[in-house]
Backbone as JSON Lines, residues from 0, in Angstrom:
{"i":0,"aa":"M","n":[-18.79,10.26,-16.5],"ca":[-17.81,11.08,-17.2],"c":[-17.36,10.31,-18.46]}
{"i":1,"aa":"D","n":[-17.43,10.96,-19.6],"ca":[-17.04,10.35,-20.87],"c":[-15.61,10.77,-21.19]}
{"i":2,"aa":"L","n":[-14.69,9.83,-21.09],"ca":[-13.29,10.13,-21.36],"c":[-12.87,9.58,-22.72]}
{"i":3,"aa":"N","n":[-12.14,10.38,-23.42],"ca":[-11.5,9.91,-24.64],"c":[-10.41,8.94,-24.2]}
{"i":4,"aa":"V","n":[-10.32,7.78,-24.81],"ca":[-9.34,6.76,-24.41],"c":[-7.91,7.31,-24.43]}
{"i":5,"aa":"L","n":[-7.65,8.29,-25.29],"ca":[-6.3,8.87,-25.37],"c":[-6.04,9.87,-24.24]}
{"i":6,"aa":"S","n":[-7.07,10.17,-23.45],"ca":[-6.91,11.07,-22.31],"c":[-6.99,10.34,-20.98]}
{"i":7,"aa":"T","n":[-7.02,9.02,-21.01],"ca":[-7.11,8.26,-19.76],"c":[-5.75,8.23,-19.06]}
{"i":8,"aa":"P","n":[-5.75,8.11,-17.74],"ca":[-4.48,8.04,-17.02],"c":[-3.56,6.93,-17.53]}
{"i":9,"aa":"G","n":[-4.14,5.77,-17.83],"ca":[-3.32,4.66,-18.31],"c":[-2.56,5.0,-19.58]}
{"i":10,"aa":"H","n":[-3.26,5.61,-20.52],"ca":[-2.61,5.96,-21.79],"c":[-1.57,7.07,-21.59]}
{"i":11,"aa":"L","n":[-1.93,8.09,-20.81],"ca":[-1.0,9.2,-20.59],"c":[0.24,8.75,-19.82]}
{"i":12,"aa":"I","n":[0.05,7.87,-18.85],"ca":[1.2,7.34,-18.09],"c":[2.09,6.51,-19.01]}
{"i":13,"aa":"S","n":[1.47,5.75,-19.9],"ca":[2.23,4.96,-20.87],"c":[3.07,5.87,-21.77]}
{"i":14,"aa":"L","n":[2.48,6.97,-22.26],"ca":[3.22,7.92,-23.08],"c":[4.38,8.53,-22.3]}
{"i":15,"aa":"A","n":[4.11,8.91,-21.05],"ca":[5.16,9.5,-20.22],"c":[6.27,8.49,-19.97]}
{"i":16,"aa":"A","n":[5.91,7.24,-19.7],"ca":[6.92,6.2,-19.44],"c":[7.8,5.98,-20.66]}
{"i":17,"aa":"R","n":[7.18,5.94,-21.84],"ca":[7.97,5.76,-23.06],"c":[8.89,6.95,-23.3]}
{"i":18,"aa":"G","n":[8.39,8.16,-23.01],"ca":[9.22,9.35,-23.16],"c":[10.4,9.34,-22.21]}
{"i":19,"aa":"F","n":[10.17,8.97,-20.95],"ca":[11.26,8.86,-19.98],"c":[12.26,7.8,-20.42]}
{"i":20,"aa":"A","n":[11.75,6.67,-20.92],"ca":[12.63,5.58,-21.34],"c":[13.52,6.01,-22.5]}
{"i":21,"aa":"R","n":[12.95,6.69,-23.49],"ca":[13.76,7.16,-24.64],"c":[14.84,8.14,-24.18]}
{"i":22,"aa":"L","n":[14.45,9.1,-23.35],"ca":[15.4,10.09,-22.84],"c":[16.51,9.41,-22.04]}
{"i":23,"aa":"S","n":[16.11,8.52,-21.15],"ca":[17.08,7.83,-20.29],"c":[18.01,6.93,-21.08]}
{"i":24,"aa":"E","n":[17.46,6.17,-22.03],"ca":[18.3,5.29,-22.86],"c":[19.37,6.09,-23.59]}
{"i":25,"aa":"A","n":[18.96,7.21,-24.19],"ca":[19.91,8.03,-24.94],"c":[21.02,8.58,-24.04]}
{"i":26,"aa":"R","n":[20.66,8.93,-22.82],"ca":[21.64,9.53,-21.91],"c":[22.49,8.49,-21.19]}
{"i":27,"aa":"L","n":[21.96,7.29,-21.01],"ca":[22.7,6.24,-20.31],"c":[23.64,5.46,-21.24]}
{"i":28,"aa":"K","n":[23.3,5.4,-22.51],"ca":[24.07,4.61,-23.46],"c":[25.56,4.95,-23.46]}
{"i":29,"aa":"P","n":[25.94,6.24,-23.45],"ca":[27.38,6.55,-23.42],"c":[28.09,6.04,-22.16]}
{"i":30,"aa":"L","n":[27.32,5.78,-21.1],"ca":[27.91,5.26,-19.86],"c":[27.94,3.73,-19.83]}
{"i":31,"aa":"G","n":[27.38,3.11,-20.88],"ca":[27.38,1.65,-20.96],"c":[26.23,1.0,-20.23]}
{"i":32,"aa":"F","n":[25.2,1.77,-19.89],"ca":[24.04,1.24,-19.19],"c":[22.79,1.38,-20.05]}
{"i":33,"aa":"G","n":[21.79,0.56,-19.73],"ca":[20.46,0.7,-20.3],"c":[19.49,0.99,-19.17]}
{"i":34,"aa":"V","n":[18.36,1.56,-19.51],"ca":[17.4,1.92,-18.48],"c":[16.92,0.67,-17.71]}
{"i":35,"aa":"G","n":[16.85,-0.47,-18.38],"ca":[16.44,-1.7,-17.71],"c":[17.43,-2.2,-16.67]}
{"i":36,"aa":"H","n":[18.68,-1.76,-16.79],"ca":[19.72,-2.18,-15.83],"c":[19.56,-1.51,-14.47]}
{"i":37,"aa":"L","n":[18.89,-0.36,-14.45],"ca":[18.89,0.46,-13.24],"c":[18.4,-0.23,-11.98]}
{"i":38,"aa":"P","n":[17.25,-0.92,-12.0],"ca":[16.85,-1.58,-10.76],"c":[17.9,-2.57,-10.25]}
{"i":39,"aa":"V","n":[18.53,-3.29,-11.17],"ca":[19.57,-4.26,-10.79],"c":[20.77,-3.53,-10.2]}
{"i":40,"aa":"L","n":[21.22,-2.48,-10.88],"ca":[22.39,-1.73,-10.4],"c":[22.14,-1.13,-9.03]}
{"i":41,"aa":"V","n":[20.98,-0.53,-8.85],"ca":[20.66,0.1,-7.56],"c":[20.53,-0.95,-6.46]}
{"i":42,"aa":"A","n":[19.85,-2.06,-6.77],"ca":[19.7,-3.12,-5.76],"c":[21.04,-3.68,-5.34]}
{"i":43,"aa":"L","n":[21.94,-3.89,-6.3],"ca":[23.26,-4.43,-5.97],"c":[24.1,-3.4,-5.23]}
{"i":44,"aa":"Q","n":[24.0,-2.15,-5.63],"ca":[24.77,-1.09,-4.97],"c":[24.33,-0.94,-3.51]}
{"i":45,"aa":"D","n":[23.03,-1.01,-3.27],"ca":[22.5,-0.81,-1.92],"c":[22.5,-2.08,-1.08]}
{"i":46,"aa":"G","n":[22.87,-3.21,-1.69],"ca":[22.88,-4.47,-0.95],"c":[21.5,-5.04,-0.68]}
{"i":47,"aa":"R","n":[20.5,-4.59,-1.44],"ca":[19.13,-5.07,-1.22],"c":[18.87,-6.44,-1.83]}
{"i":48,"aa":"A","n":[19.69,-6.82,-2.78],"ca":[19.5,-8.11,-3.44],"c":[20.85,-8.56,-3.97]}
{"i":49,"aa":"S","n":[21.01,-9.89,-4.04],"ca":[22.26,-10.38,-4.6],"c":[22.1,-11.7,-5.35]}
{"i":50,"aa":"T","n":[20.88,-12.2,-5.44],"ca":[20.63,-13.4,-6.23],"c":[19.68,-13.05,-7.37]}
{"i":51,"aa":"Q","n":[19.64,-13.89,-8.38],"ca":[18.75,-13.63,-9.51],"c":[17.3,-13.54,-9.03]}
{"i":52,"aa":"R","n":[16.9,-14.42,-8.15],"ca":[15.52,-14.42,-7.64],"c":[15.22,-13.1,-6.92]}
{"i":53,"aa":"D","n":[16.14,-12.68,-6.05],"ca":[15.94,-11.42,-5.32],"c":[15.88,-10.23,-6.28]}
{"i":54,"aa":"L","n":[16.75,-10.23,-7.27],"ca":[16.78,-9.12,-8.23],"c":[15.49,-9.07,-9.06]}
{"i":55,"aa":"A","n":[15.0,-10.23,-9.46],"ca":[13.74,-10.28,-10.23],"c":[12.6,-9.73,-9.39]}
{"i":56,"aa":"R","n":[12.56,-10.12,-8.14],"ca":[11.51,-9.64,-7.24],"c":[11.63,-8.12,-7.06]}
{"i":57,"aa":"F","n":[12.85,-7.65,-6.82],"ca":[13.09,-6.22,-6.6],"c":[12.71,-5.41,-7.83]}
{"i":58,"aa":"A","n":[13.07,-5.89,-9.01],"ca":[12.81,-5.17,-10.26],"c":[11.4,-5.39,-10.78]}
{"i":59,"aa":"R","n":[10.66,-6.31,-10.15],"ca":[9.29,-6.62,-10.53],"c":[9.21,-7.16,-11.96]}
{"i":60,"aa":"I","n":[10.13,-8.07,-12.27],"ca":[10.06,-8.76,-13.56],"c":[10.19,-10.25,-13.31]}
{"i":61,"aa":"E","n":[9.8,-11.03,-14.28],"ca":[9.86,-12.49,-14.16],"c":[11.31,-12.97,-14.24]}
{"i":62,"aa":"Q","n":[11.52,-14.19,-13.78],"ca":[12.88,-14.77,-13.76],"c":[13.51,-14.91,-15.15]}
{"i":63,"aa":"P","n":[12.8,-15.42,-16.18],"ca":[13.48,-15.59,-17.48],"c":[14.03,-14.28,-18.06]}
{"i":64,"aa":"P","n":[13.24,-13.18,-18.08],"ca":[13.84,-11.93,-18.6],"c":[14.98,-11.43,-17.72]}
{"i":65,"aa":"M","n":[14.89,-11.67,-16.41],"ca":[15.99,-11.26,-15.52],"c":[17.24,-12.06,-15.85]}
{"i":66,"aa":"A","n":[17.09,-13.36,-16.1],"ca":[18.25,-14.19,-16.45],"c":[18.91,-13.69,-17.73]}
{"i":67,"aa":"Q","n":[18.1,-13.31,-18.72],"ca":[18.64,-12.78,-19.97],"c":[19.38,-11.46,-19.75]}
{"i":68,"aa":"M","n":[18.77,-10.58,-18.95],"ca":[19.41,-9.29,-18.69],"c":[20.72,-9.48,-17.93]}
{"i":69,"aa":"L","n":[20.73,-10.36,-16.95],"ca":[21.96,-10.6,-16.18],"c":[23.05,-11.19,-17.07]}
{"i":70,"aa":"A","n":[22.67,-12.06,-18.0],"ca":[23.67,-12.63,-18.92],"c":[24.29,-11.52,-19.78]}
{"i":71,"aa":"R","n":[23.45,-10.59,-20.26],"ca":[23.98,-9.46,-21.05],"c":[24.85,-8.54,-20.18]}
{"i":72,"aa":"M","n":[24.4,-8.3,-18.96],"ca":[25.18,-7.42,-18.07],"c":[26.53,-8.06,-17.72]}
{"i":73,"aa":"E","n":[26.54,-9.37,-17.56],"ca":[27.8,-10.06,-17.28],"c":[28.72,-9.99,-18.51]}
{"i":74,"aa":"R","n":[28.14,-10.22,-19.68],"ca":[28.9,-10.12,-20.93],"c":[29.5,-8.73,-21.12]}
{"i":75,"aa":"D","n":[28.73,-7.7,-20.71],"ca":[29.17,-6.31,-20.87],"c":[30.06,-5.82,-19.73]}
{"i":76,"aa":"G","n":[30.4,-6.72,-18.8],"ca":[31.31,-6.36,-17.72],"c":[30.72,-5.5,-16.63]}
{"i":77,"aa":"L","n":[29.39,-5.59,-16.43],"ca":[28.73,-4.79,-15.4],"c":[28.55,-5.55,-14.09]}
{"i":78,"aa":"I","n":[28.41,-6.86,-14.19],"ca":[28.24,-7.7,-12.99],"c":[29.16,-8.9,-13.07]}
{"i":79,"aa":"R","n":[29.34,-9.54,-11.94],"ca":[30.04,-10.82,-11.9],"c":[29.26,-11.74,-10.97]}
{"i":80,"aa":"R","n":[29.38,-13.02,-11.23],"ca":[28.68,-14.03,-10.43],"c":[29.71,-14.9,-9.72]}
{"i":81,"aa":"A","n":[29.36,-15.28,-8.52],"ca":[30.19,-16.21,-7.75],"c":[29.26,-17.22,-7.09]}
{"i":82,"aa":"P","n":[29.71,-18.45,-6.92],"ca":[28.84,-19.44,-6.26],"c":[28.43,-18.94,-4.87]}
{"i":83,"aa":"D","n":[27.18,-19.2,-4.53],"ca":[26.67,-18.84,-3.21],"c":[27.12,-19.92,-2.23]}
{"i":84,"aa":"P","n":[27.93,-19.56,-1.23],"ca":[28.41,-20.57,-0.29],"c":[27.28,-21.24,0.5]}
{"i":85,"aa":"A","n":[26.16,-20.54,0.66],"ca":[25.05,-21.1,1.42],"c":[24.14,-21.98,0.57]}
{"i":86,"aa":"D","n":[24.2,-21.84,-0.76],"ca":[23.32,-22.59,-1.65],"c":[24.05,-22.84,-2.96]}
{"i":87,"aa":"G","n":[24.53,-24.04,-3.16],"ca":[25.31,-24.39,-4.33],"c":[24.57,-24.23,-5.65]}
{"i":88,"aa":"R","n":[23.23,-24.17,-5.6],"ca":[22.45,-24.02,-6.83],"c":[22.33,-22.57,-7.25]}
{"i":89,"aa":"S","n":[22.75,-21.66,-6.39],"ca":[22.54,-20.24,-6.62],"c":[23.88,-19.51,-6.75]}
{"i":90,"aa":"S","n":[23.82,-18.33,-7.34],"ca":[25.01,-17.49,-7.46],"c":[24.75,-16.17,-6.77]}
{"i":91,"aa":"R","n":[25.8,-15.62,-6.21],"ca":[25.77,-14.26,-5.66],"c":[26.23,-13.34,-6.78]}
{"i":92,"aa":"I","n":[25.49,-12.27,-6.98],"ca":[25.79,-11.33,-8.06],"c":[26.28,-10.03,-7.44]}
{"i":93,"aa":"T","n":[27.37,-9.51,-7.98],"ca":[27.91,-8.23,-7.5],"c":[28.25,-7.34,-8.7]}
{"i":94,"aa":"L","n":[28.35,-6.06,-8.42],"ca":[28.76,-5.12,-9.46],"c":[30.25,-5.22,-9.68]}
{"i":95,"aa":"T","n":[30.67,-5.01,-10.91],"ca":[32.1,-4.91,-11.19],"c":[32.58,-3.53,-10.77]}
{"i":96,"aa":"K","n":[33.87,-3.37,-10.66],"ca":[34.44,-2.06,-10.32],"c":[34.07,-1.03,-11.37]}
{"i":97,"aa":"A","n":[34.06,-1.43,-12.65],"ca":[33.71,-0.51,-13.73],"c":[32.27,0.0,-13.57]}
{"i":98,"aa":"A","n":[31.35,-0.9,-13.26],"ca":[29.95,-0.49,-13.07],"c":[29.82,0.42,-11.85]}
{"i":99,"aa":"E","n":[30.5,0.06,-10.77],"ca":[30.46,0.89,-9.56],"c":[30.98,2.3,-9.85]}
{"i":100,"aa":"A","n":[32.01,2.39,-10.66],"ca":[32.62,3.69,-10.96],"c":[31.7,4.56,-11.81]}
{"i":101,"aa":"R","n":[30.93,3.94,-12.72],"ca":[30.06,4.73,-13.62],"c":[28.67,4.97,-13.07]}
{"i":102,"aa":"L","n":[28.27,4.21,-12.05],"ca":[26.91,4.32,-11.54],"c":[26.57,5.71,-11.0]}
{"i":103,"aa":"P","n":[27.42,6.39,-10.26],"ca":[27.06,7.74,-9.8],"c":[26.76,8.7,-10.96]}
{"i":104,"aa":"D","n":[27.51,8.58,-12.05],"ca":[27.24,9.43,-13.22],"c":[25.88,9.08,-13.84]}
{"i":105,"aa":"A","n":[25.54,7.81,-13.88],"ca":[24.26,7.38,-14.44],"c":[23.11,7.92,-13.59]}
{"i":106,"aa":"I","n":[23.25,7.84,-12.28],"ca":[22.2,8.35,-11.39],"c":[22.06,9.86,-11.56]}
{"i":107,"aa":"A","n":[23.18,10.55,-11.67],"ca":[23.14,12.01,-11.88],"c":[22.45,12.37,-13.19]}
{"i":108,"aa":"V","n":[22.71,11.6,-14.25],"ca":[22.08,11.84,-15.55],"c":[20.57,11.68,-15.43]}
{"i":109,"aa":"L","n":[20.13,10.63,-14.74],"ca":[18.69,10.39,-14.59],"c":[18.03,11.46,-13.73]}
{"i":110,"aa":"L","n":[18.67,11.84,-12.66],"ca":[18.1,12.88,-11.8],"c":[18.01,14.21,-12.55]}
{"i":111,"aa":"R","n":[19.02,14.51,-13.35],"ca":[18.99,15.73,-14.15],"c":[17.82,15.68,-15.15]}
{"i":112,"aa":"G","n":[17.63,14.54,-15.79],"ca":[16.5,14.4,-16.72],"c":[15.16,14.59,-16.04]}
{"i":113,"aa":"N","n":[15.0,14.0,-14.85],"ca":[13.76,14.18,-14.1],"c":[13.56,15.66,-13.75]}
{"i":114,"aa":"H","n":[14.63,16.3,-13.32],"ca":[14.55,17.72,-12.98],"c":[14.14,18.54,-14.2]}
{"i":115,"aa":"E","n":[14.71,18.24,-15.35],"ca":[14.41,18.98,-16.58],"c":[12.95,18.84,-16.98]}
{"i":116,"aa":"V","n":[12.41,17.63,-16.92],"ca":[11.03,17.44,-17.37],"c":[10.01,17.92,-16.33]}
{"i":117,"aa":"L","n":[10.44,18.08,-15.1],"ca":[9.55,18.6,-14.05],"c":[9.8,20.08,-13.77]}
{"i":118,"aa":"R","n":[10.54,20.74,-14.62],"ca":[10.93,22.14,-14.42],"c":[9.74,23.05,-14.15]}
{"i":119,"aa":"D","n":[8.62,22.85,-14.82],"ca":[7.45,23.7,-14.66],"c":[6.56,23.29,-13.48]}
{"i":120,"aa":"F","n":[6.98,22.29,-12.73],"ca":[6.23,21.83,-11.57],"c":[6.8,22.46,-10.31]}
{"i":121,"aa":"T","n":[5.93,22.8,-9.37],"ca":[6.43,23.23,-8.06],"c":[6.94,21.99,-7.33]}
{"i":122,"aa":"D","n":[7.71,22.19,-6.27],"ca":[8.16,21.06,-5.46],"c":[6.97,20.28,-4.92]}
{"i":123,"aa":"E","n":[5.92,21.02,-4.53],"ca":[4.72,20.37,-4.01],"c":[4.04,19.51,-5.08]}
{"i":124,"aa":"E","n":[3.95,20.03,-6.29],"ca":[3.34,19.26,-7.39],"c":[4.17,18.03,-7.72]}
{"i":125,"aa":"A","n":[5.48,18.17,-7.76],"ca":[6.34,17.02,-8.06],"c":[6.2,15.96,-6.98]}
{"i":126,"aa":"G","n":[6.16,16.38,-5.72],"ca":[5.97,15.43,-4.62],"c":[4.61,14.75,-4.68]}
{"i":127,"aa":"L","n":[3.59,15.51,-5.03],"ca":[2.25,14.95,-5.16],"c":[2.19,13.95,-6.32]}
{"i":128,"aa":"L","n":[2.83,14.28,-7.41],"ca":[2.88,13.35,-8.56],"c":[3.53,12.03,-8.14]}
{"i":129,"aa":"V","n":[4.65,12.1,-7.46],"ca":[5.34,10.89,-7.0],"c":[4.44,10.09,-6.06]}
{"i":130,"aa":"A","n":[3.82,10.76,-5.1],"ca":[2.95,10.07,-4.15],"c":[1.77,9.41,-4.87]}
{"i":131,"aa":"M","n":[1.19,10.11,-5.83],"ca":[0.05,9.55,-6.56],"c":[0.48,8.37,-7.43]}
{"i":132,"aa":"L","n":[1.64,8.46,-8.06],"ca":[2.13,7.34,-8.86],"c":[2.42,6.13,-7.99]}
{"i":133,"aa":"M","n":[2.96,6.35,-6.8],"ca":[3.23,5.22,-5.89],"c":[1.92,4.56,-5.47]}
{"i":134,"aa":"R","n":[0.89,5.36,-5.2],"ca":[-0.43,4.8,-4.87],"c":[-1.0,4.04,-6.05]}
{"i":135,"aa":"L","n":[-0.85,4.6,-7.25],"ca":[-1.34,3.95,-8.45],"c":[-0.66,2.59,-8.65]}
{"i":136,"aa":"I","n":[0.65,2.54,-8.47],"ca":[1.39,1.29,-8.62],"c":[0.93,0.27,-7.57]}
{"i":137,"aa":"A","n":[0.71,0.71,-6.35],"ca":[0.21,-0.19,-5.3],"c":[-1.17,-0.72,-5.68]}
{"i":138,"aa":"N","n":[-2.03,0.14,-6.22],"ca":[-3.36,-0.31,-6.65],"c":[-3.26,-1.3,-7.8]}
{"i":139,"aa":"L","n":[-2.38,-1.02,-8.76],"ca":[-2.19,-1.95,-9.87],"c":[-1.71,-3.31,-9.37]}
{"i":140,"aa":"D","n":[-0.76,-3.3,-8.43],"ca":[-0.26,-4.55,-7.85],"c":[-1.39,-5.31,-7.14]}
{"i":141,"aa":"R","n":[-2.22,-4.57,-6.4],"ca":[-3.32,-5.19,-5.66],"c":[-4.32,-5.82,-6.63]}
{"i":142,"aa":"V","n":[-4.72,-5.08,-7.67],"ca":[-5.69,-5.59,-8.64],"c":[-5.12,-6.8,-9.39]}
{"i":143,"aa":"A","n":[-3.86,-6.69,-9.83],"ca":[-3.25,-7.81,-10.55],"c":[-3.13,-9.03,-9.66]}
{"i":144,"aa":"S","n":[-2.79,-8.83,-8.4],"ca":[-2.66,-9.94,-7.47],"c":[-4.02,-10.6,-7.23]}
{"i":145,"aa":"A","n":[-5.06,-9.79,-7.07],"ca":[-6.4,-10.33,-6.86],"c":[-6.87,-11.12,-8.09]}
{"i":146,"aa":"E","n":[-6.56,-10.62,-9.27],"ca":[-6.99,-11.32,-10.49],"c":[-6.21,-12.61,-10.7]}
{"i":147,"aa":"A","n":[-5.02,-12.68,-10.16],"ca":[-4.2,-13.89,-10.3],"c":[-4.6,-14.96,-9.29]}
{"i":148,"aa":"S","n":[-5.37,-14.58,-8.27],"ca":[-5.75,-15.53,-7.22],"c":[-6.98,-16.32,-7.63]}
{"i":149,"aa":"P","n":[-6.93,-17.65,-7.45],"ca":[-8.12,-18.46,-7.74],"c":[-9.25,-18.05,-6.81]}
{"i":150,"aa":"G","n":[-10.48,-18.13,-7.31],"ca":[-11.63,-17.81,-6.49],"c":[-11.98,-16.33,-6.5]}
{"i":151,"aa":"T","n":[-11.24,-15.53,-7.26],"ca":[-11.54,-14.11,-7.35],"c":[-12.76,-13.92,-8.23]}
{"i":152,"aa":"P","n":[-13.73,-13.13,-7.74],"ca":[-14.93,-12.92,-8.56],"c":[-14.6,-12.2,-9.87]}
{"i":153,"aa":"I","n":[-15.28,-12.6,-10.91],"ca":[-15.18,-11.93,-12.21],"c":[-16.48,-11.14,-12.35]}
{"i":154,"aa":"A","n":[-16.39,-9.92,-12.83],"ca":[-17.58,-9.08,-12.96],"c":[-18.71,-9.85,-13.62]}
{"i":155,"aa":"G","n":[-19.87,-9.88,-12.95],"ca":[-21.03,-10.54,-13.52],"c":[-21.05,-12.04,-13.31]}
{"i":156,"aa":"K","n":[-20.04,-12.58,-12.65],"ca":[-19.97,-14.03,-12.43],"c":[-20.09,-14.32,-10.94]}
{"i":157,"aa":"G","n":[-20.05,-15.58,-10.59],"ca":[-20.09,-15.99,-9.2],"c":[-18.75,-15.71,-8.52]}
{"i":158,"aa":"T","n":[-18.58,-16.24,-7.32],"ca":[-17.37,-15.97,-6.56],"c":[-16.22,-16.86,-6.97]}
{"i":159,"aa":"D","n":[-16.46,-17.93,-7.7],"ca":[-15.39,-18.82,-8.11],"c":[-15.05,-18.54,-9.56]}
{"i":160,"aa":"R","n":[-13.84,-18.05,-9.83],"ca":[-13.5,-17.66,-11.2],"c":[-13.41,-18.87,-12.12]}
{"i":161,"aa":"R","n":[-13.36,-20.08,-11.55],"ca":[-13.32,-21.28,-12.38],"c":[-14.72,-21.7,-12.8]}
{"i":162,"aa":"Q","n":[-15.73,-21.0,-12.29],"ca":[-17.09,-21.32,-12.59],"c":[-17.38,-21.15,-14.08]}
{"i":163,"aa":"A","n":[-18.02,-22.11,-14.66],"ca":[-18.38,-22.04,-16.08],"c":[-19.84,-21.62,-16.19]}
{"i":164,"aa":"D","n":[-20.21,-21.01,-17.32],"ca":[-21.6,-20.62,-17.56],"c":[-22.45,-21.83,-17.82]}
């Protein structure tokens, strides 16, 4: 099958992601949030994470960008840090009352945006899209993890990726 590169799933998903990000940023800004804050806000609200390391893992980003985002969120009054009683080198991160108060509105804004852009989809199609995207993300994680592992075969090469020609 000969696909135009602009019609590939990767490119189309990238366009959709940028479109969602623009829409979400515009709608979240009046609430004092950015789209990048959402994984952190949700993780802290649900109690799934409370340290920088846990938040980075949950949000699937590296530690340095997470540290920068947390510093901005603290500056903007969205989170607060307290020493971790179990580990003096670490801090426990919690939402401020202001962030907790605005978070339900932010979630409602995002859900409304998703509903608007999926208006022409049946419930079955929307569910299938979500399921397929979750499978795609799992596959991307698997491939990236395999490529990051030493000894992973490279197409056309031996089994040891450190092998030189």
